Short mmCIF file of C-alpha atoms and ligand atoms in Angstrom, two decimals:
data_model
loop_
_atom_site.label_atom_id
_atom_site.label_comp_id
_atom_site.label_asym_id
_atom_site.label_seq_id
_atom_site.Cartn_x
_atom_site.Cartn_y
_atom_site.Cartn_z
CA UNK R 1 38.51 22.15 -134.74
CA UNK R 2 35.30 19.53 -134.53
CA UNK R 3 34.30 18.56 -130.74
CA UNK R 4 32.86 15.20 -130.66
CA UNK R 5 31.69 13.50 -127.75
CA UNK R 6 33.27 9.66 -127.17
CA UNK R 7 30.93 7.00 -125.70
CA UNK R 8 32.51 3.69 -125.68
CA UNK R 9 29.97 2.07 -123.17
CA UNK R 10 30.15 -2.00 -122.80
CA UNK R 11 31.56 -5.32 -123.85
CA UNK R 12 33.49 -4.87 -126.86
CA UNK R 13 32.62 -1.21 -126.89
CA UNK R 14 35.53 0.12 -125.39
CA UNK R 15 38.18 -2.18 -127.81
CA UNK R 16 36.43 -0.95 -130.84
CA UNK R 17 36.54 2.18 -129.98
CA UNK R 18 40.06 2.59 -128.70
CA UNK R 19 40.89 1.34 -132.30
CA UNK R 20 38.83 3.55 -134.22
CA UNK R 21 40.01 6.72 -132.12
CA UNK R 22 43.79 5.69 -133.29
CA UNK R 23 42.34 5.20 -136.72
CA UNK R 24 40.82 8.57 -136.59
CA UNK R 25 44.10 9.85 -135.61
CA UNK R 26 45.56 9.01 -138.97
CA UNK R 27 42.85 10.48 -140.79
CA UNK R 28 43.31 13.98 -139.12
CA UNK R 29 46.75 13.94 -139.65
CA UNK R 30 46.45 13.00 -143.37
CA UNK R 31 43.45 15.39 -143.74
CA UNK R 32 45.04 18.51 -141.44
CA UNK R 33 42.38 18.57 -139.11
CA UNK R 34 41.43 18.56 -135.49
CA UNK R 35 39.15 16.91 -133.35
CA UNK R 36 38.64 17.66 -129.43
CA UNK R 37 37.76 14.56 -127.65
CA UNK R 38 35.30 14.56 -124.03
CA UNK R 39 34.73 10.72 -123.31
CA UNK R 40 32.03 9.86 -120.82
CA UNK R 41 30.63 7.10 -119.55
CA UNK R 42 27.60 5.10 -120.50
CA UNK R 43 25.34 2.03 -120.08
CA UNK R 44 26.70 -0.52 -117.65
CA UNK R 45 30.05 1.72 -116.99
CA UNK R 46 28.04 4.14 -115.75
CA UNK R 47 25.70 2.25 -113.57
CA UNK R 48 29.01 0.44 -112.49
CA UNK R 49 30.34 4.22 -111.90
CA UNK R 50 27.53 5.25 -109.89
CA UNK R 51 26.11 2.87 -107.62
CA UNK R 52 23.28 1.58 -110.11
CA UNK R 53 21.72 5.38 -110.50
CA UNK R 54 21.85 5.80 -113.96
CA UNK R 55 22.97 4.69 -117.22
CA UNK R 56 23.15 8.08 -118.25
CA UNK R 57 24.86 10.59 -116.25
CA UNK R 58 23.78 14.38 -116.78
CA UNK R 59 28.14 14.82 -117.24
CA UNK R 60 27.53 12.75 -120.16
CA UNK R 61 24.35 15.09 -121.57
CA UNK R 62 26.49 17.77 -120.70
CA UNK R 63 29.83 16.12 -122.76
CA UNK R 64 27.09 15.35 -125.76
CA UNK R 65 25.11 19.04 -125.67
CA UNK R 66 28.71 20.79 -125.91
CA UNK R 67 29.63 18.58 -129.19
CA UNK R 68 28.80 17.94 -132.96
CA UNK R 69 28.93 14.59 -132.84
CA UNK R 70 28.15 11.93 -130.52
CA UNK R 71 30.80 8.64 -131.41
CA UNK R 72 28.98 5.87 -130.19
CA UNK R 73 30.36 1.90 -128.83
CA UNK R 74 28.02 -0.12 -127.70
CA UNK R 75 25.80 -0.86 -124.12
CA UNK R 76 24.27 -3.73 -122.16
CA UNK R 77 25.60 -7.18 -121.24
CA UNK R 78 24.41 -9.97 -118.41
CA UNK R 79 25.92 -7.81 -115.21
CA UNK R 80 23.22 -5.34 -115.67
CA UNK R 81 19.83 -7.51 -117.17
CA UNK R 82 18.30 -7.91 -114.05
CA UNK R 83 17.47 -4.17 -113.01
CA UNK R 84 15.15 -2.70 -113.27
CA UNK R 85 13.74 -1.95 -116.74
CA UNK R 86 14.04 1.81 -116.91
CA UNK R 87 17.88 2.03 -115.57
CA UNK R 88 18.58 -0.94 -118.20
CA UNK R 89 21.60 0.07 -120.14
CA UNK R 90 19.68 0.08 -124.21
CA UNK R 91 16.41 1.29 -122.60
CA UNK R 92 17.67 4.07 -119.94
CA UNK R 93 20.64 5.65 -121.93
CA UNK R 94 20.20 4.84 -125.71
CA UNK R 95 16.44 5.73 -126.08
CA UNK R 96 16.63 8.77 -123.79
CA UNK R 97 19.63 9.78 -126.15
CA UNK R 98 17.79 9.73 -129.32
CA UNK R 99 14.65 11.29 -127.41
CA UNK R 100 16.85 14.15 -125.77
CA UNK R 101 18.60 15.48 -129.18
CA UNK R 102 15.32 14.70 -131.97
CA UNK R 103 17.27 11.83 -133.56
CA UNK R 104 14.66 11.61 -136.04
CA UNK R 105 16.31 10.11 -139.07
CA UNK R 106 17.99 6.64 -138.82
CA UNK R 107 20.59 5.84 -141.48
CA UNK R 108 21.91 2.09 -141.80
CA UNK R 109 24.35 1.49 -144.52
CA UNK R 110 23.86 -2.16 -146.20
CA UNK R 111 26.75 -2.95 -147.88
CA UNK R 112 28.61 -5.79 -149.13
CA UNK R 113 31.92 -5.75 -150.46
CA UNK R 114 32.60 -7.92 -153.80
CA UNK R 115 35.26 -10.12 -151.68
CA UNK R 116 32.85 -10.94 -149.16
CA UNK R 117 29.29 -11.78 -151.02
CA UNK R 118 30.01 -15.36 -149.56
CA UNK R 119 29.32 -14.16 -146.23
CA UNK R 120 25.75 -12.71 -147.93
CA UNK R 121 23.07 -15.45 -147.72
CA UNK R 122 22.25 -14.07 -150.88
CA UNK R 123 22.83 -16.13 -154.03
CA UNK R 124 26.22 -15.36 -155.15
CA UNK R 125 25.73 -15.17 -158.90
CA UNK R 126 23.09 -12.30 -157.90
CA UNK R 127 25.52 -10.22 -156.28
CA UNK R 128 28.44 -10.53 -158.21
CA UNK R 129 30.20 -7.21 -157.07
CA UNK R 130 28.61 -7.35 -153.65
CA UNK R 131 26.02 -4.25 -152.62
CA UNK R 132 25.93 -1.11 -151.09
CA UNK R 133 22.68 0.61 -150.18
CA UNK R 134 21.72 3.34 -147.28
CA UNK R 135 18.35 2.81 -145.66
CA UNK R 136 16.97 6.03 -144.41
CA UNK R 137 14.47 5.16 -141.43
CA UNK R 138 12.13 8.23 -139.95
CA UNK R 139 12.48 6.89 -136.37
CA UNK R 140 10.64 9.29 -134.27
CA UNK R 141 6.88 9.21 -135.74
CA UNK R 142 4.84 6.89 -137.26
CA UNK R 143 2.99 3.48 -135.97
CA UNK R 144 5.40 3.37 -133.12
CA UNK R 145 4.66 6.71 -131.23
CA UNK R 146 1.40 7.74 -132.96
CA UNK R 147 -2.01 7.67 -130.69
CA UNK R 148 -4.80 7.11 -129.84
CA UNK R 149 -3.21 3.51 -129.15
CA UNK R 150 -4.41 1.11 -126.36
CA UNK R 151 -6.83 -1.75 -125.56
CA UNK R 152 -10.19 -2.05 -124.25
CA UNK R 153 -13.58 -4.39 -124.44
CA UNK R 154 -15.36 -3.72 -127.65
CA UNK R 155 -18.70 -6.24 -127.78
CA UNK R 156 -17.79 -8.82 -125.46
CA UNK R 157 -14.15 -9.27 -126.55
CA UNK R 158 -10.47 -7.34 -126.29
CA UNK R 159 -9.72 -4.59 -128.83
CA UNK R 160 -6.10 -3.42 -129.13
CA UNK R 161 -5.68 -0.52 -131.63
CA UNK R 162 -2.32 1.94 -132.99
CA UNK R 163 -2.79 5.19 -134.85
CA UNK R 164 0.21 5.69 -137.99
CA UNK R 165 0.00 9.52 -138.02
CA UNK R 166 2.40 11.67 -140.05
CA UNK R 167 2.42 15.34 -140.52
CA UNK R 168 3.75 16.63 -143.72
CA UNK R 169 6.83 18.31 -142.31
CA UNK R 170 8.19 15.14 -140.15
CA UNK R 171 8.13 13.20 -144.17
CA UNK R 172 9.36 16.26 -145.89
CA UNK R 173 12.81 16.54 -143.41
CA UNK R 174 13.39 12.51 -143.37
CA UNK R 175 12.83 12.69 -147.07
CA UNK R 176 15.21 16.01 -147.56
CA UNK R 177 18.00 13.82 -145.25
CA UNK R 178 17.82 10.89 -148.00
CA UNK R 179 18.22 13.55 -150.72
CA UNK R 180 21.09 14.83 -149.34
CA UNK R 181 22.55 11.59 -148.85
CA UNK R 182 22.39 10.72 -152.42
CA UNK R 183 23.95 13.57 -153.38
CA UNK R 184 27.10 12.35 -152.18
CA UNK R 185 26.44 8.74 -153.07
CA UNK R 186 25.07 7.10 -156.54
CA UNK R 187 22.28 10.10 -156.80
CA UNK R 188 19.22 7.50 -156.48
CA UNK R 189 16.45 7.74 -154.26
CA UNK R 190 14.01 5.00 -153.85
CA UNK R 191 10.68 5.79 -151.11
CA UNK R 192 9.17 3.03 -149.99
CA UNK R 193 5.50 3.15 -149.20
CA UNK R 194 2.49 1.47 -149.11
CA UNK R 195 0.52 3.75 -151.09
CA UNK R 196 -2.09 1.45 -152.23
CA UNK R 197 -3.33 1.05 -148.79
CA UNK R 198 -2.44 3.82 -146.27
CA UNK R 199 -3.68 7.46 -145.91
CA UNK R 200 -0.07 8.43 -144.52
CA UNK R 201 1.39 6.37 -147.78
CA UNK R 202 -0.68 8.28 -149.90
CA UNK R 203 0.51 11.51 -148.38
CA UNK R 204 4.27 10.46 -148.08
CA UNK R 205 4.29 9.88 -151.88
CA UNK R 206 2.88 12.99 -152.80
CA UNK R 207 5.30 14.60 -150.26
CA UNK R 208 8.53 12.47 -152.11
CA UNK R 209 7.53 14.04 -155.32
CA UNK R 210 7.04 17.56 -154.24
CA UNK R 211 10.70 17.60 -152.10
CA UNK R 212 12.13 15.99 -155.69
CA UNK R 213 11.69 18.74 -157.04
CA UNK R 214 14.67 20.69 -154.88
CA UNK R 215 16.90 18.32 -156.32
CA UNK R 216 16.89 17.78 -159.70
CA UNK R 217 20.08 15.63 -160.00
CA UNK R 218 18.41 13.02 -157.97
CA UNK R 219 16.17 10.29 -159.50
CA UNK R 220 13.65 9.37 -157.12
CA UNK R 221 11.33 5.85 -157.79
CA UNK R 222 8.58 4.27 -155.54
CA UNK R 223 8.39 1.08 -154.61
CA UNK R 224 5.38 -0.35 -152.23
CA UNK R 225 6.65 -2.38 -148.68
CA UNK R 226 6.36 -5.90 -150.10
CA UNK R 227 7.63 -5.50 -153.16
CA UNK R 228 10.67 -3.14 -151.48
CA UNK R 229 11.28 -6.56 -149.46
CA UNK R 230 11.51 -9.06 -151.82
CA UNK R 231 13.58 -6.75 -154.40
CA UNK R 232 16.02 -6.23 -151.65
CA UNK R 233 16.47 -9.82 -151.70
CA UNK R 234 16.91 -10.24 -155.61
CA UNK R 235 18.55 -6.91 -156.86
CA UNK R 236 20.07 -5.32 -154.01
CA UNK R 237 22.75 -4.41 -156.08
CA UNK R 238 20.30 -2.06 -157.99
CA UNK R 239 19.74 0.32 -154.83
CA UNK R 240 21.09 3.85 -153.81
CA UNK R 241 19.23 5.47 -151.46
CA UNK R 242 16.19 3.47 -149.63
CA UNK R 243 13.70 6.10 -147.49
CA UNK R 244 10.84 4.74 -145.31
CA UNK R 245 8.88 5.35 -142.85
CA UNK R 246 9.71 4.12 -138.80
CA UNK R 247 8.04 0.40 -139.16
CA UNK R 248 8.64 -0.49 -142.51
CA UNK R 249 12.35 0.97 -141.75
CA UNK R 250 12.95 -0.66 -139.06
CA UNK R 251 12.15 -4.27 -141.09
CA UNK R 252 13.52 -3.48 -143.81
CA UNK R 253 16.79 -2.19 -142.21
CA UNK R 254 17.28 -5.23 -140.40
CA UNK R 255 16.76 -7.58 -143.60
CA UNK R 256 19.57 -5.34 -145.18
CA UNK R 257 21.86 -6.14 -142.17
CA UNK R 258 20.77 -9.75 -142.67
CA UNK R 259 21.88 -9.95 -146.30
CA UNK R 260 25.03 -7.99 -146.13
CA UNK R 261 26.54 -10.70 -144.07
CA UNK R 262 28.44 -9.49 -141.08
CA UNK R 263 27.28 -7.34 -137.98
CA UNK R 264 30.43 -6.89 -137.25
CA UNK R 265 31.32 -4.42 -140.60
CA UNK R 266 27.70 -2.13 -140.26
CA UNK R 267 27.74 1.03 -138.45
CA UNK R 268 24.95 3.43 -138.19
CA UNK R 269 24.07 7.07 -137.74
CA UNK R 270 20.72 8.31 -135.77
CA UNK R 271 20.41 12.28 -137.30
CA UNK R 272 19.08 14.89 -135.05
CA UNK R 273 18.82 18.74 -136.07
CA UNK R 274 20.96 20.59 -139.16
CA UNK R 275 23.29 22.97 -138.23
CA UNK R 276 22.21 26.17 -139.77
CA UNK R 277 23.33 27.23 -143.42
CA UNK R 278 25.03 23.64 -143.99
CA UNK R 279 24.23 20.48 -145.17
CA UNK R 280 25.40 18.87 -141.36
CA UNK R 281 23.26 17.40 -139.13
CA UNK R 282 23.78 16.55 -134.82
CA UNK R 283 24.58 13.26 -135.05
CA UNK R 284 24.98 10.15 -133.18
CA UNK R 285 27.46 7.34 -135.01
CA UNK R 286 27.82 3.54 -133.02
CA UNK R 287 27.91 -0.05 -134.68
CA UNK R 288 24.90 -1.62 -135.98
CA UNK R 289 25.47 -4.67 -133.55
CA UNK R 290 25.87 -4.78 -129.93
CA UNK R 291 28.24 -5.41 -127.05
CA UNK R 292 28.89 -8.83 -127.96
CA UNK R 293 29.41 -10.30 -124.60
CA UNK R 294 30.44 -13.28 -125.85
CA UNK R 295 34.01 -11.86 -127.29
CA UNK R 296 34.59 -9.19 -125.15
CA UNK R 297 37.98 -8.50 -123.97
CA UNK R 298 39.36 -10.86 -125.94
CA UNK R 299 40.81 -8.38 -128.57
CA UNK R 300 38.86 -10.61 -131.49
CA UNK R 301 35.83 -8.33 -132.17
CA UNK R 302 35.96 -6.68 -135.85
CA UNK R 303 36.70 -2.70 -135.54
CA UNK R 304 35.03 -2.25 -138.65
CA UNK R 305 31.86 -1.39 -138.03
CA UNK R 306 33.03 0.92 -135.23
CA UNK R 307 35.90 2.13 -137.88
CA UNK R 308 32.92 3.38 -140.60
CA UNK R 309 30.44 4.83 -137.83
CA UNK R 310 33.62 7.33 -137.18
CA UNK R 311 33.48 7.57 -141.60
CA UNK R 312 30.09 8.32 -141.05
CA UNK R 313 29.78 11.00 -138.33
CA UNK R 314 33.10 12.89 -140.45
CA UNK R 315 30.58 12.80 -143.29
CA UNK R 316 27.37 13.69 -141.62
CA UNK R 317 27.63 15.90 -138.59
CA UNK R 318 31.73 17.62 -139.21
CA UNK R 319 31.71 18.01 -143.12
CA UNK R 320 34.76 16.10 -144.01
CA UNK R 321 33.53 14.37 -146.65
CA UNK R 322 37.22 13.50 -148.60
CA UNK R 323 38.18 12.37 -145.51
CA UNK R 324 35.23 9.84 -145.07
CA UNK R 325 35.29 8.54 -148.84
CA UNK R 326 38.87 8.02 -147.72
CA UNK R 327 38.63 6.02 -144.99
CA UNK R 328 35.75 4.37 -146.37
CA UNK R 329 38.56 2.63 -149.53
CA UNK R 330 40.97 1.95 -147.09
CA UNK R 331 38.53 -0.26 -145.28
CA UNK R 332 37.69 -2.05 -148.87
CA UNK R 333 40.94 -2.48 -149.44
CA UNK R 334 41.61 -4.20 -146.33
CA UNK R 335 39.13 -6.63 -146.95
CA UNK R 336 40.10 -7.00 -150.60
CA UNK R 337 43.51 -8.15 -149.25
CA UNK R 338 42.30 -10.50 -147.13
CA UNK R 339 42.55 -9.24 -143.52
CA UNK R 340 39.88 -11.10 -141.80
CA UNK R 341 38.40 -10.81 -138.18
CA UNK R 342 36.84 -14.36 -137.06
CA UNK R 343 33.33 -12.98 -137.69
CA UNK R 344 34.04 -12.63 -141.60
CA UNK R 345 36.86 -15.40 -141.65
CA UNK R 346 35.92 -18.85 -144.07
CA UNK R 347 39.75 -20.22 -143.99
CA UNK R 348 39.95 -19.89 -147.82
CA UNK R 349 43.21 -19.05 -149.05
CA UNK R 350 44.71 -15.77 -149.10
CA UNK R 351 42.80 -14.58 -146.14
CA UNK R 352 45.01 -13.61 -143.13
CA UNK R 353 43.42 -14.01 -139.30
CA UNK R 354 43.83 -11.07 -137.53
CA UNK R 355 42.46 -9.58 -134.20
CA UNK R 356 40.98 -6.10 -133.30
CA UNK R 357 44.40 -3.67 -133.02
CA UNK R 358 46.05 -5.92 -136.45
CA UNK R 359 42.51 -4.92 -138.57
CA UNK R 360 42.59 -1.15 -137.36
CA UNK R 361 46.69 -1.59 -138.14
CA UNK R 362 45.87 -2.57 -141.64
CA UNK R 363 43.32 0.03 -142.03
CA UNK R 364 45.85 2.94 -141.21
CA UNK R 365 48.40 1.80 -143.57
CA UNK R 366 46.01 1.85 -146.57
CA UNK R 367 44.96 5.22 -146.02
P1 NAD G 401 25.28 -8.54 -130.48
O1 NAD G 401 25.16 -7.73 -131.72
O2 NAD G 401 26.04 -7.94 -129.36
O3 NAD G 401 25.94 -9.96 -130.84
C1 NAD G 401 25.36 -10.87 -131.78
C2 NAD G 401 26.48 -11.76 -132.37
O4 NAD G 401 27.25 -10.96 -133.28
C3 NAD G 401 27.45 -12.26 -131.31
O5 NAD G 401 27.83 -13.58 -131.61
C4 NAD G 401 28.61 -11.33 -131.41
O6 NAD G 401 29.84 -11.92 -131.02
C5 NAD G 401 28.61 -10.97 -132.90
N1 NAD G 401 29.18 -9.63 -133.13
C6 NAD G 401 28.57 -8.43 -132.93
N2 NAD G 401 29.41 -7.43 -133.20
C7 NAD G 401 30.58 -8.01 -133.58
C8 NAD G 401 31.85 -7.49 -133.96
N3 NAD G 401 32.09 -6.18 -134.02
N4 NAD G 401 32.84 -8.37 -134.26
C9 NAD G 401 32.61 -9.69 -134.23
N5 NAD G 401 31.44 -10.23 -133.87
C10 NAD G 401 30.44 -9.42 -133.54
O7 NAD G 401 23.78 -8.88 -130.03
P2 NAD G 401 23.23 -9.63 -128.74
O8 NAD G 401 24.11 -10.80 -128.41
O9 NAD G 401 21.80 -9.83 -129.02
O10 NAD G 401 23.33 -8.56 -127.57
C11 NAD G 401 24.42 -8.47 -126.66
C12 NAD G 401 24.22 -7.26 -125.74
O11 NAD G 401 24.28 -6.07 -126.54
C13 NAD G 401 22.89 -7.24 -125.03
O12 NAD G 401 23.08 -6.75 -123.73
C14 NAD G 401 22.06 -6.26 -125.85
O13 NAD G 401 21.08 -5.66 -125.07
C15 NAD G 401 23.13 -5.28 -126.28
N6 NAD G 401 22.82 -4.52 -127.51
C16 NAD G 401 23.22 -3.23 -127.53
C17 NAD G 401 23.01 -2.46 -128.66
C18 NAD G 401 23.52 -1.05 -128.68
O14 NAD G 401 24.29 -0.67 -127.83
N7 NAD G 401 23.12 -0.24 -129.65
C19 NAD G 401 22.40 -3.02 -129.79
C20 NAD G 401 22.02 -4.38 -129.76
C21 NAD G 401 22.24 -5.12 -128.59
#
């Protein structure tokens, strides 16, 4: 029996998720196993719940602390943009989510399926049979949390200044998360660096090779930032496994969204600590987009993305890997036969129109 913790939150958070729940009910029942449910409120339902306190209730901690998996919807919409900063739905419950359990490794799967390149701005004849690459983002050191950082008068005129710091064990665990990854994937790893310039480069490559080493069935290449950018745009068909630090992760992450076409089909997973003697981290799985106020409660918004982030935590944090490669094909071959939500819809023949419950519908029948 797997506990996982249910957090639907806002907007179209709570459709998606209903759908992915009954689509997760299919997959235990076809895979004989269990998982024990505690849903709690977050974001704007909680603030709604009590009184404008908080976006994150301690019940909810509590629901979280007692799982191995935190299934994530989405938070924030108009109603609650005008508190005040620190009870703001993203800023008071996401971040002190990912502070609270050491989500330090942020995994955001680019991929593009062959029947829907023309949804990539990408030049078609580039990527024939579409994409799929996992970005591996360190998300808890680095540039963004690193100091001394500040500001202050330096001869007559403002100075603003950030320290990048890394210590070697913060690269050596993001780095042993990517490994791991490939090992169920294409067994490619690609760091990303910029070596050529940067102390913590220099000492993140010399880390990539030495953690190598532990698995030799993995290839591992180097490419530097800007070079990791622009190949992303003309062979991102030729990626695995991309691993980077916090900023160059978090731009290069969001060009992969940009190029696999649809918000609406990328999920995510934010890793926290391994469970001891496996392979399984604390996770926490939710949609790459957001609330999307401007659909809510219409039942339009795609499930997909949603769909894979519960693929993702079955394969990360409970060890049902056949389960997730499963789930995973019956998505494709959804799209392959044509069921489209409006956010992937052209009209072309062949395609069928259908709304959050028919997608998840189709899903379950393919698996
Ligand atoms: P958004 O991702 O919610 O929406 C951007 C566009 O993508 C919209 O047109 C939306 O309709 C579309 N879209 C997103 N997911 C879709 C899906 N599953 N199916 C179909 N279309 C989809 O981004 P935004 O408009 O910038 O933000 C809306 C709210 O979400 C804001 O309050 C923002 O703070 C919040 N937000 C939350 C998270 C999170 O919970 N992790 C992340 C980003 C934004």
């Amino acid at each position: 029996m797997h506990r996982i913790a249910v957090l639907a939150g806002d907007g179209i958070g709570p459709e998606v998720m209903t759908e992915s729940l009954r689509v997760l009910d299919a997959v235990e029942a076809k895979f004989d196993f269990t998982t024990e449910r505690t849903e709690a409120l977050v974001g704007g339902a909680a603030l709604d719940a009590t009184d404008n306190e908080t976006p994150l209730p301690k019940a909810t901690i509590q629901a979280c602390e007692a799982s191995d998996g935190i299934l994530f919807g989405s938070v924030g919409g108009p109603k609650w943009e005008n508190l005040p900063p620190d009870i703001q739905p993203e800023r008071g419950a996401l971040l002190p989510l990912r502070k609270h359990f050491g989500l330090f490794a942020n995994l955001r799967p680019g991929v593009c399926l062959p029947s829907l390149t023309h949804a990539s701005p990408i030049k078609n004849e580039l990527v024939p049979d579409g994409f799929d690459v996992l970005c591996v983002r360190e998300l808890t050191g680095g540039v963004y949390f690193g100091t001394p950082k500040g500001r202050e008068e330096r001869d007559g005129e403002p100075v603003a200044f950030d320290t990048m710091v890394y210590k070697k064990s913060e690269i050596e665990r993001i780095l042993h998360v990517a490994f791991t990854a490939a090992m169920q994937r294409d067994k490619r790893v690609t760091s990303v660096d910029k070596a050529n310039v940067l102390a913590t480069s220099v000492l993140w490559r010399e880390t990539a090779i030495e953690v190598a080493g532990h698995y030799p069935d993995v290839t591992l290449d180097h490419l530097y930032v800007d070079n990791a950018a622009m190949q992303l745009c003309r062979r991102p068909g030729s990626f695995d496994v991309l691993v980077t630090e916090n900023l160059f992760g978090d731009i290069l992450s969001d060009e992969m969204a940009m190029i696999s076409g649809s918000l609406g089909m990328l999920p995510s997973a934010s890793l926290g600590s391994k469970k001891e003697g496996t392979d399984l981290y604390f996770g926490m799985y939710e949609p790459s987009g957001g609330s999307a106020p401007d659909i809510a409660g219409q039942g339009i918004a795609n499930p997909i993305a949603q769909i894979l982030s519960a693929s993702m935590l079955l394969r990360y944090s409970l060890g049902e890997g056949e389960a997730a490669d499963a789930l995973d094909a019956a998505v494709a071959r959804t799209i392959d036969d044509g069921l489209r939500t409006g956010d992937i819809a052209t009209g072309a023949e062949g395609e069928t129109r259908v709304g959050t419950r028919e997608m998840a519908d189709a899903v379950i029948e393919r698996l």
